[in-house]
Coordinates of C-alpha atoms in Angstrom, one line a residue:
X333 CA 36.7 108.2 92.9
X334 CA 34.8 104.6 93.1
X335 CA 31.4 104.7 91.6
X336 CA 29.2 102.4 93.0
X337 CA 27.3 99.8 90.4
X338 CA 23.8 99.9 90.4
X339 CA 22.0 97.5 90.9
X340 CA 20.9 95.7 87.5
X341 CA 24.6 95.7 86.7
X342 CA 25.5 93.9 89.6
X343 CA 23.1 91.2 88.5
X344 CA 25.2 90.6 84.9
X345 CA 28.2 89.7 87.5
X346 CA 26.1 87.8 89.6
X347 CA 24.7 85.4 86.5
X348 CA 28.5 85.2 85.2
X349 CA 29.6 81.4 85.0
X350 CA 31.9 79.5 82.9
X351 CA 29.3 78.7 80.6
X352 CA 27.9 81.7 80.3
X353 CA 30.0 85.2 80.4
X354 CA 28.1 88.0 80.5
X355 CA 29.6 90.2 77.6
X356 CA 28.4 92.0 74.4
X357 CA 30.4 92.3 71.3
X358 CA 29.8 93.6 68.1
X359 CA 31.5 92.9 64.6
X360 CA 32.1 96.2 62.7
X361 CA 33.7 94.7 59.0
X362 CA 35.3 97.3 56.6
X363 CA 37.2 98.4 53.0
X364 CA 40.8 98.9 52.6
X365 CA 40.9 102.2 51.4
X366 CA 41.9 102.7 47.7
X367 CA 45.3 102.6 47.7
X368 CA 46.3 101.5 51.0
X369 CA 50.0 101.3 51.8
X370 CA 51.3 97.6 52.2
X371 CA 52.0 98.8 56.0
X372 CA 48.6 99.7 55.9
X373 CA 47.0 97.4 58.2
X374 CA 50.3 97.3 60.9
X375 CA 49.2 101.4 60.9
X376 CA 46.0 100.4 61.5
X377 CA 47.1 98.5 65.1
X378 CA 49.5 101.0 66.0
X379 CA 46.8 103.5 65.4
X380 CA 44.5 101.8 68.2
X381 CA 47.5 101.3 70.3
X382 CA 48.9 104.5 70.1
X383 CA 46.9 107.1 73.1
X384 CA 48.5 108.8 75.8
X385 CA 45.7 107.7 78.4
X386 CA 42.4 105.9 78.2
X387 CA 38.7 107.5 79.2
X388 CA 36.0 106.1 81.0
X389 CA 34.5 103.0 81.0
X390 CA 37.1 101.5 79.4
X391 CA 40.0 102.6 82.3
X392 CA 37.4 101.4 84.9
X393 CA 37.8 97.9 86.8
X394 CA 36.2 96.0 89.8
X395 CA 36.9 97.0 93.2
X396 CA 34.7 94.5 95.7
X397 CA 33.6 94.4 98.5
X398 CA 31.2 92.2 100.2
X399 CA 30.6 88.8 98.2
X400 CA 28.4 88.0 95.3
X401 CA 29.4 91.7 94.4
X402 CA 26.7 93.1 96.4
X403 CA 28.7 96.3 96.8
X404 CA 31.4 96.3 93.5
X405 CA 32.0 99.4 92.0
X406 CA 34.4 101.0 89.5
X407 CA 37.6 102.2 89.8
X408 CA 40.2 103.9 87.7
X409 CA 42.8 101.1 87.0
X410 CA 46.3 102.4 87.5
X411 CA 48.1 99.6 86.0
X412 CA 46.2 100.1 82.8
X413 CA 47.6 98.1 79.6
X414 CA 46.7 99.0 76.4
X415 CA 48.7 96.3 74.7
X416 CA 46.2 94.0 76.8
X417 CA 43.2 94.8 75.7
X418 CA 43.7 95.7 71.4
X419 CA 45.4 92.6 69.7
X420 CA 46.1 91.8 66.3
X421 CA 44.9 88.6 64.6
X422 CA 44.5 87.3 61.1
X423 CA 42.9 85.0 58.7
X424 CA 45.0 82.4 56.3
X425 CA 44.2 84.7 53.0
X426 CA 41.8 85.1 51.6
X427 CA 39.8 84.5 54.6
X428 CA 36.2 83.7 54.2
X429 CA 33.1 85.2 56.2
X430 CA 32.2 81.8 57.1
X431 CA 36.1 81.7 58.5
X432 CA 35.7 85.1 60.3
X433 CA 32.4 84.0 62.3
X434 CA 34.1 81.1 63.3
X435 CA 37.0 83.0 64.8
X436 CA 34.6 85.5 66.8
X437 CA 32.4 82.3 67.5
X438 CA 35.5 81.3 69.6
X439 CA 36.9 84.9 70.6
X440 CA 33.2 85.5 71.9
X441 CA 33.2 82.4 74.4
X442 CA 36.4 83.2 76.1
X443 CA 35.6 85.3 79.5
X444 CA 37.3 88.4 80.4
X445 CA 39.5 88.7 83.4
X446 CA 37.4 90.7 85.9
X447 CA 40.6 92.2 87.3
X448 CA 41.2 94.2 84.7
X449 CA 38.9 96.6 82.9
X450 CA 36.8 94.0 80.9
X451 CA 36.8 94.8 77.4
X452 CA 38.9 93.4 74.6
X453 CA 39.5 94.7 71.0
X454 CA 40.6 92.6 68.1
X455 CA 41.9 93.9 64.7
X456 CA 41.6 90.8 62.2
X457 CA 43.0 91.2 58.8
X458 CA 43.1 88.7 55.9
X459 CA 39.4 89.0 55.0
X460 CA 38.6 88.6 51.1
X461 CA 37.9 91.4 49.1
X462 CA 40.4 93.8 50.5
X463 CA 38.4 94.1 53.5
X464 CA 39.2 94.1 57.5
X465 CA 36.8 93.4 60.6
X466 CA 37.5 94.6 64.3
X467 CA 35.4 92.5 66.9
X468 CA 35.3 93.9 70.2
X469 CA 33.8 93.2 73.6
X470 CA 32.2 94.9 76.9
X471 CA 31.1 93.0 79.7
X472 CA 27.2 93.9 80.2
X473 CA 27.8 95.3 83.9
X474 CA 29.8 98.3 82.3
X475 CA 27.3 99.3 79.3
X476 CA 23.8 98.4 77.8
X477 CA 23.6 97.9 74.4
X478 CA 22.0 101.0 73.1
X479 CA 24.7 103.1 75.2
X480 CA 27.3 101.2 73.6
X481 CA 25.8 101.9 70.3
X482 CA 25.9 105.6 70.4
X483 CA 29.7 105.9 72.4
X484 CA 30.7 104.2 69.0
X485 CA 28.3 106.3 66.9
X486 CA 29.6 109.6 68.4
X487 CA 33.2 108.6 68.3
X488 CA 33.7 107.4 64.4
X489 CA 34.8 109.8 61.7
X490 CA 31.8 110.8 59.0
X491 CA 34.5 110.9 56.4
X492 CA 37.8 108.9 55.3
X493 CA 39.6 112.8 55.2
X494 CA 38.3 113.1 59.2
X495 CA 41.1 111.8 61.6
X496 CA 39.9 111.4 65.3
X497 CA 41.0 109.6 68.1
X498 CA 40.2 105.6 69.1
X499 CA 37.4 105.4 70.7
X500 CA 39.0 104.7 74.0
X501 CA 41.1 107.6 74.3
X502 CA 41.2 110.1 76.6
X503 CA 41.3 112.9 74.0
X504 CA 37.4 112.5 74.1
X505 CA 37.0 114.1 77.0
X506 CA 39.0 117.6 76.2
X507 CA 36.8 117.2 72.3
X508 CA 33.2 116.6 73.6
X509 CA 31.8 120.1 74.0
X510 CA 31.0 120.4 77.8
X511 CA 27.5 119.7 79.3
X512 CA 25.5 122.9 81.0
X513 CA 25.9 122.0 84.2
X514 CA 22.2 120.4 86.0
X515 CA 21.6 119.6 89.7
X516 CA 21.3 116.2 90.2
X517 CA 17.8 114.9 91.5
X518 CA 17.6 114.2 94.9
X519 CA 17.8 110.4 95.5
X520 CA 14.4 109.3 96.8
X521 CA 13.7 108.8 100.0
X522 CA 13.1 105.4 102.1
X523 CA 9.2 105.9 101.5
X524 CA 9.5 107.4 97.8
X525 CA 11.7 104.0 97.0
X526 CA 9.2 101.9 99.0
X527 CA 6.3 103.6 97.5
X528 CA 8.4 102.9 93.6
X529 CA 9.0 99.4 94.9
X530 CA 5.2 98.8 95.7
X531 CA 4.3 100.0 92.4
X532 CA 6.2 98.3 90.8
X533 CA 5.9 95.0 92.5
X534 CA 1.9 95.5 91.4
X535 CA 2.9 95.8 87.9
X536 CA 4.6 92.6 88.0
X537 CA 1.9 91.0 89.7
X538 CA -0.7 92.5 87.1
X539 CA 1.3 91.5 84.3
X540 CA 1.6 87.9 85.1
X541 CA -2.4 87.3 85.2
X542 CA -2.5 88.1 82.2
X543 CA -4.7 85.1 80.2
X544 CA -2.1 82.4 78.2
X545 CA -4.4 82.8 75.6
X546 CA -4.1 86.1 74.7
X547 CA -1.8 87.6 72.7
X548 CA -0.4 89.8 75.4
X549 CA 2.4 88.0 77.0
X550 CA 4.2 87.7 80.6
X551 CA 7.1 86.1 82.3
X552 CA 6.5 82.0 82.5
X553 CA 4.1 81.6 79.5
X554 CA 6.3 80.2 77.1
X555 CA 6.8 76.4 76.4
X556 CA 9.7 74.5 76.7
X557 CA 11.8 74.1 73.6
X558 CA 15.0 72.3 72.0
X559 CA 16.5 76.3 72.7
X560 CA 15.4 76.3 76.7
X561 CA 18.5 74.1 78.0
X562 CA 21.8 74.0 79.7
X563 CA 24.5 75.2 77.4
X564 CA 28.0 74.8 77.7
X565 CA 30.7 77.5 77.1
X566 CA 31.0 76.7 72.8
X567 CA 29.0 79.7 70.8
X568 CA 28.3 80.0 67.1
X569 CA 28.2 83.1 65.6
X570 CA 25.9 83.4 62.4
X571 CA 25.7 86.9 60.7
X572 CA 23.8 88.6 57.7
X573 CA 22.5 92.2 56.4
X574 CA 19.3 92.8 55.0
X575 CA 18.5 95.9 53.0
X576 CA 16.2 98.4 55.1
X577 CA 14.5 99.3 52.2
X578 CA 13.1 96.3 51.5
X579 CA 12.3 95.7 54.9
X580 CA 10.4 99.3 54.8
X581 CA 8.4 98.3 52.0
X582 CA 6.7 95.2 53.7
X583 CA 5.8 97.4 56.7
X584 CA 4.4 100.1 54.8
X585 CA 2.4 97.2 53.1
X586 CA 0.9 96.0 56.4
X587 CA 1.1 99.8 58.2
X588 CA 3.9 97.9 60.4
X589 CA 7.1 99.4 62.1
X590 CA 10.4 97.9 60.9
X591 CA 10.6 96.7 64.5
X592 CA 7.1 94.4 63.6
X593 CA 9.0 93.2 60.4
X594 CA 12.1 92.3 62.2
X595 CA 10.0 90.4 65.0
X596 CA 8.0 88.9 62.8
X597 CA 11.1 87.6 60.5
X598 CA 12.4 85.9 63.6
X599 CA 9.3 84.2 64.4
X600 CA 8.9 82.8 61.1
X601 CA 12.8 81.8 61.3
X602 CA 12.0 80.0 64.7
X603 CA 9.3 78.4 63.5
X604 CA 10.9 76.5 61.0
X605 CA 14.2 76.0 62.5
X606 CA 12.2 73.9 65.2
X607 CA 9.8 72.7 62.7
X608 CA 12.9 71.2 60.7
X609 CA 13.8 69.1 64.1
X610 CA 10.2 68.0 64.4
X611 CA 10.7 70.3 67.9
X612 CA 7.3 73.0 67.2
X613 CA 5.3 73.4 70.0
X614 CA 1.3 73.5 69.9
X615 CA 1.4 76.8 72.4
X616 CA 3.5 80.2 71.0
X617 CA 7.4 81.2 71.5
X618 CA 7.5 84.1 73.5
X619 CA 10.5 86.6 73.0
X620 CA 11.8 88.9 75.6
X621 CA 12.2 92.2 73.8
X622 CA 14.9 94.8 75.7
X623 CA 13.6 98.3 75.5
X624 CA 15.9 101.4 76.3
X625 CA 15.0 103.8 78.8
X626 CA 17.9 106.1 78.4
X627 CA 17.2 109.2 77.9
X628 CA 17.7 111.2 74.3
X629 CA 21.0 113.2 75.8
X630 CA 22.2 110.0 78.1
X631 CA 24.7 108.8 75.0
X632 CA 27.6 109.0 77.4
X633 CA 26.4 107.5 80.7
X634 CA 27.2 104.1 81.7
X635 CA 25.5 101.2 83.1
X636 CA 22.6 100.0 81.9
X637 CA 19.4 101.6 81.1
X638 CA 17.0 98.7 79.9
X639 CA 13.9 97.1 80.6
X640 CA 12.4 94.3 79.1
X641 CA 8.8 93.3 77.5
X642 CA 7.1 89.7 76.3
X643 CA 6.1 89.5 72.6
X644 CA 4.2 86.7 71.3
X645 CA 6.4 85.5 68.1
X646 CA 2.7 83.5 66.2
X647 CA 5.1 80.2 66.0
X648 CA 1.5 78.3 66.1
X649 CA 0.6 80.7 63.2
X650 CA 0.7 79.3 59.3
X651 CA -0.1 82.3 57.5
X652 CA 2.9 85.1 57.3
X653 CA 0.1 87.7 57.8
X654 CA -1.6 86.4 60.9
X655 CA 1.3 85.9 62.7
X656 CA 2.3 89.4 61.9
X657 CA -0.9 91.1 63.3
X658 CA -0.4 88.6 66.5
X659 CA 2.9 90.3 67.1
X660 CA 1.8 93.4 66.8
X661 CA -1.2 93.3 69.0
X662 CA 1.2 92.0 71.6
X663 CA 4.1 93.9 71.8
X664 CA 1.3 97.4 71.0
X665 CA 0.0 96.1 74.8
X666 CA 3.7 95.7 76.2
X667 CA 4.2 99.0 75.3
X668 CA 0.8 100.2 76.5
X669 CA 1.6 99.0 79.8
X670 CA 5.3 100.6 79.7
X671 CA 3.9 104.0 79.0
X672 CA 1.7 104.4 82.4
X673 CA 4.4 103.9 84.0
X674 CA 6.8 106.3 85.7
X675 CA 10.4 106.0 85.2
X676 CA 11.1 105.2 89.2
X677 CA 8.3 102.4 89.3
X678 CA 9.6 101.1 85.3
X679 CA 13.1 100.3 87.3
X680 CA 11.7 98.7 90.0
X681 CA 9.7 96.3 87.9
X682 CA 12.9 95.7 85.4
X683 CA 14.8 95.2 88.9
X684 CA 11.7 92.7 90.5
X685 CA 11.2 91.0 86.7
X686 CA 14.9 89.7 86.3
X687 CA 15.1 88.6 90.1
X688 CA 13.7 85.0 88.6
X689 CA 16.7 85.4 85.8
X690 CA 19.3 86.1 88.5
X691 CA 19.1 83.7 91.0
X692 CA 18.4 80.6 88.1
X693 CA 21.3 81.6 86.9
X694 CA 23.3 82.0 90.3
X695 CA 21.6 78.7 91.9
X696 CA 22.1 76.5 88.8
X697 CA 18.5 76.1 88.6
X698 CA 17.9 77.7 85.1
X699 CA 17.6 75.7 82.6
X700 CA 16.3 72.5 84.0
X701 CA 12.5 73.2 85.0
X702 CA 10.4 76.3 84.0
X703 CA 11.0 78.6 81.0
X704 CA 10.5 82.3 81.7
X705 CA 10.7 83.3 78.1
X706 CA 12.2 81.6 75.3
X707 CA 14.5 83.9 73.1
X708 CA 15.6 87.2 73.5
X709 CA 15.4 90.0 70.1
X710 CA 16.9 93.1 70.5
X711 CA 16.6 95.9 67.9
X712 CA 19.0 98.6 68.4
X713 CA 19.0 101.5 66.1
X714 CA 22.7 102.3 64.7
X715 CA 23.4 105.3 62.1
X716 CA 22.2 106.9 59.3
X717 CA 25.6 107.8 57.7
X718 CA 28.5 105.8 56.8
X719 CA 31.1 106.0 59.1
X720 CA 35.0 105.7 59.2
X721 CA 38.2 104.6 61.2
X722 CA 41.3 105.8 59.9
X723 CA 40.4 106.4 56.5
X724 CA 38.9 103.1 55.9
X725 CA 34.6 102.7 55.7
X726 CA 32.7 100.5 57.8
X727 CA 30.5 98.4 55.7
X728 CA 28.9 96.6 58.5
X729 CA 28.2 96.3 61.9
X730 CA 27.1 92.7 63.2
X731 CA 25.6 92.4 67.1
X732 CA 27.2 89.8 69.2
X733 CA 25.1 89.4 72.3
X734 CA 25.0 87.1 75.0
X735 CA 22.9 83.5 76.3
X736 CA 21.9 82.2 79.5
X737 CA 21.2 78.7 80.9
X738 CA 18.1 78.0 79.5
X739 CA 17.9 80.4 76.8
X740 CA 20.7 79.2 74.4
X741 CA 20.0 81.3 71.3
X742 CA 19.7 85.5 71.0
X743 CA 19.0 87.1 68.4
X744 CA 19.8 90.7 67.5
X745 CA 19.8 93.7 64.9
X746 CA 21.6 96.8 64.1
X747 CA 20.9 99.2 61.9
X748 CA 23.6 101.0 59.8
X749 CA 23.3 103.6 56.7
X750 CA 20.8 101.3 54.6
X751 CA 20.7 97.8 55.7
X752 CA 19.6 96.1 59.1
X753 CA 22.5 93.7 60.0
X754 CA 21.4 90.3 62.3
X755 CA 24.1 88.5 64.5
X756 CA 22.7 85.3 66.4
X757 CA 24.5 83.9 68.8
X758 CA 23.9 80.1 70.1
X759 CA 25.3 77.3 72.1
X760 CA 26.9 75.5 69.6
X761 CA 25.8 72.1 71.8
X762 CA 22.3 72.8 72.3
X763 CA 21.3 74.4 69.1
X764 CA 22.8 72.9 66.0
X765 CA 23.4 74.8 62.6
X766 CA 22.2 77.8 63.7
X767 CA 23.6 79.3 60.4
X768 CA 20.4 77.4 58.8
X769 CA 18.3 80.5 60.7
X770 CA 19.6 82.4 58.2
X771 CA 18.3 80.9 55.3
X772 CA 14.8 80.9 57.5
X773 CA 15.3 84.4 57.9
X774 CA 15.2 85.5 54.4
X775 CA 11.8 82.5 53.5
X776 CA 10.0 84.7 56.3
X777 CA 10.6 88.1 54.5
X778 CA 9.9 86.8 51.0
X779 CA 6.9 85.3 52.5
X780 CA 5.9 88.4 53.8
X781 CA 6.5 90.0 50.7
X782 CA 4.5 87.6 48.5
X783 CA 1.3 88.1 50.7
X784 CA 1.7 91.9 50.5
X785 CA -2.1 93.6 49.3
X786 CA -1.6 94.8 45.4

């Protein structure tokens, strides 16, 4: 049975260009287990390949319609082939990190066939230290972030001894206890939707009078920057983990949320990547900050279930500690404004804010005149437990997002077990040695940590 694409997932089709495909990856790297056979890692592949039938999303593919995929939905593809989408690769041993974010730099700016169900798995072997990565890759129309977070949360072993099925398989659906059944709400009607519609168009409209020198932020109040260009289809992939508890510490130290610290540590990293190119502007960077609005028991819907806030990253603020209480004041008024609002008139704003995203993107307009926001952070929370695929452990899990014209870099976090693990990806053209935000990264934290009260 087709299943009609809503609306916000349309859009990620509509801004797709050869520049910019509009898929999210992630890196998960992990340990040989003691002892592995020398066939180990060919067991590994045949392991992934290896299911009798494939579950949904990852069985679903286009069917279209009417043009610019104004009425796409998904279909069950019958030609389905497995061999397609998992593929080996490998690293000259002993393969460096800097040599495996090179490879997904390059894996990660190759589109995906929209004919087929777009999503690709890679197996890469070859990584020093006895260890093994799998990148993979969703296109953004088929799952959010967060829901593609907890599929591969719920579908990962809790011990090497625990053997399940891939995560693609269609054994899932016979293991997942069944759902009580729950009438579906009635879809609103023409003057509920209007009325939603209205609301949310006045939130909009609100939000953007806010004052540019307040903290409180809205679309079009960021300046223009070395990272607010054209890109061109090369990415760079830079990746490192960070132990939560140290990140705990500094935001108990300035009654902060980890969220605050991670903010914060990306607009101190900002700050000095465009100070190091003589690039700062006099007037704030302001970050567009997804925020889920799944709900708790949502973990296997699809689509996308996300709306977006301005924060205020204090790139005009010096001290460490200033700009942290400038973040916070801004994004504790995003979410202010978030919480009066109901859930219908929340996805009619998300739908009305990202219009302006869209059609830059479709027109070819983004990019070369206004800036609606400068850099996008995401923070998605990951689990508390080490998990495991066939018998090996996962020893980290790296976000690889997505950019747009005009927004070349994005930077996002996962947490896993006990660190917080950062992926950035850029345009390789338009924002040089992004691997140096690492570095600028870790000088923000410490500074943090060396202005913390005694």
């Amino acid at each position: 049975m087709a299943k009609r694409l809503k609306l916000l997932d349309s859009g990620w089709l509509m801004m797709e260009t050869p520049e910019t495909p509009m898929h999210v990856g992630g890196l998960m790297l992990f340990q040989l287990p003691e002892n592995a056979p020398d066939d180990y890692m060919q067991s590994f592949f045949q392991y992934l390949l290896q299911v009798d039938d494939v579950s949904a999303p990852f069985n679903q593919k286009l069917q279209r319609v009417l043009p610019f995929n104004l009425d796409a939905s998904w279909i069950k593809d019958g030609n389905f082939d497995i061999e397609y989408h998992v593929r080996p690769s490998a690293l000259p041993k002993p393969g460096r990190i800097r040599e495996l974010l090179a490879l997904v730099s390059r894996l990660h700016a190759q589109r995906m066939d929209q004919r087929r169900p777009m999503w690709e798995c890679y197996l890469i072997e070859g990584i020093e230290g006895n260890r093994f990565a799998i990148y993979s890759k969703i296109h953004h129309s088929m799952v959010d972030g967060v829901a593609a977070t907890r599929l591969m949360q719920s579908r990962m072993a809790r011990s090497a001894d625990e053997d399940l099925p891939p995560i693609w398989s269609s054994e899932w659906t016979k293991r997942l206890p069944k759902k009580e059944k729950r009438s579906l709400p009635m879809p609103p009607s023409p003057k509920e939707a209007l009325q939603s519609f209205s609301n949310g168009a006045a939130q909009l409209v609100d939000l953007l009078k806010t004052p540019r020198e307040s903290n409180a932020k809205a679309l079009f109040q960021a300046p223009k920057t070395i990272l607010n260009h054209r890109v061109t289809p090369a990415r760079r992939f830079a990746a490192q983990s960070w132990p939560m508890e140290r990140i705990r510490t500094v935001a108990k130290g300035y009654h902060a949320t980890v969220n605050d610290i991670v903010l914060a540590m990306c607009g101190g990293c900002l700050r000095d990547y465009l100070k190091s190119y003589d690039a700062l502007p006099a007037t704030p960077l302001v970050a567009q900050v997804p925020v889920s609005v799944r709900a708790a028991d949502a973990s296997d819907d699809n689509g996308n279930a996300i709306s977006a806030v301005q924060v205020t990253l204090g790139t005009d603020i010096g001290n460490p500690v200033d700009r942290l209480r400038a973040i916070q004041e801004s994004m504790h008024a995003a979410k202010n404004r978030l919480s009066h609002m109901e859930k219908a008139d929340i996805n009619a704003f998300t739908v009305l804010s990202n219009l302006p995203l869209m059609l830059g993107q479709a027109t070819g307009l983004a990019g070369r005149r206004t800036t609606m926001f400068n850099v996008v952070i995401s923070n998605v929370p990951g689990p508390k437990e080490p998990l495991y695929m066939h018998g090996a452990k996962m020893l980290a899990n790296y976000p690889v997002s997505l950019i747009w014209h005009g927004y070349a870099v994005n930077m996002t976090v996962h947490s896993y077990v006990d660190s917080l693990d950062f992926g950035i990806i850029a345009c390789r053209d338009t924002v040089p040695r992004v691997q140096r935000m690492l570095d600028y990264l870790e000088d923000a934290l410490a500074a943090l940590e060396n202005h913390l009260p005694k």
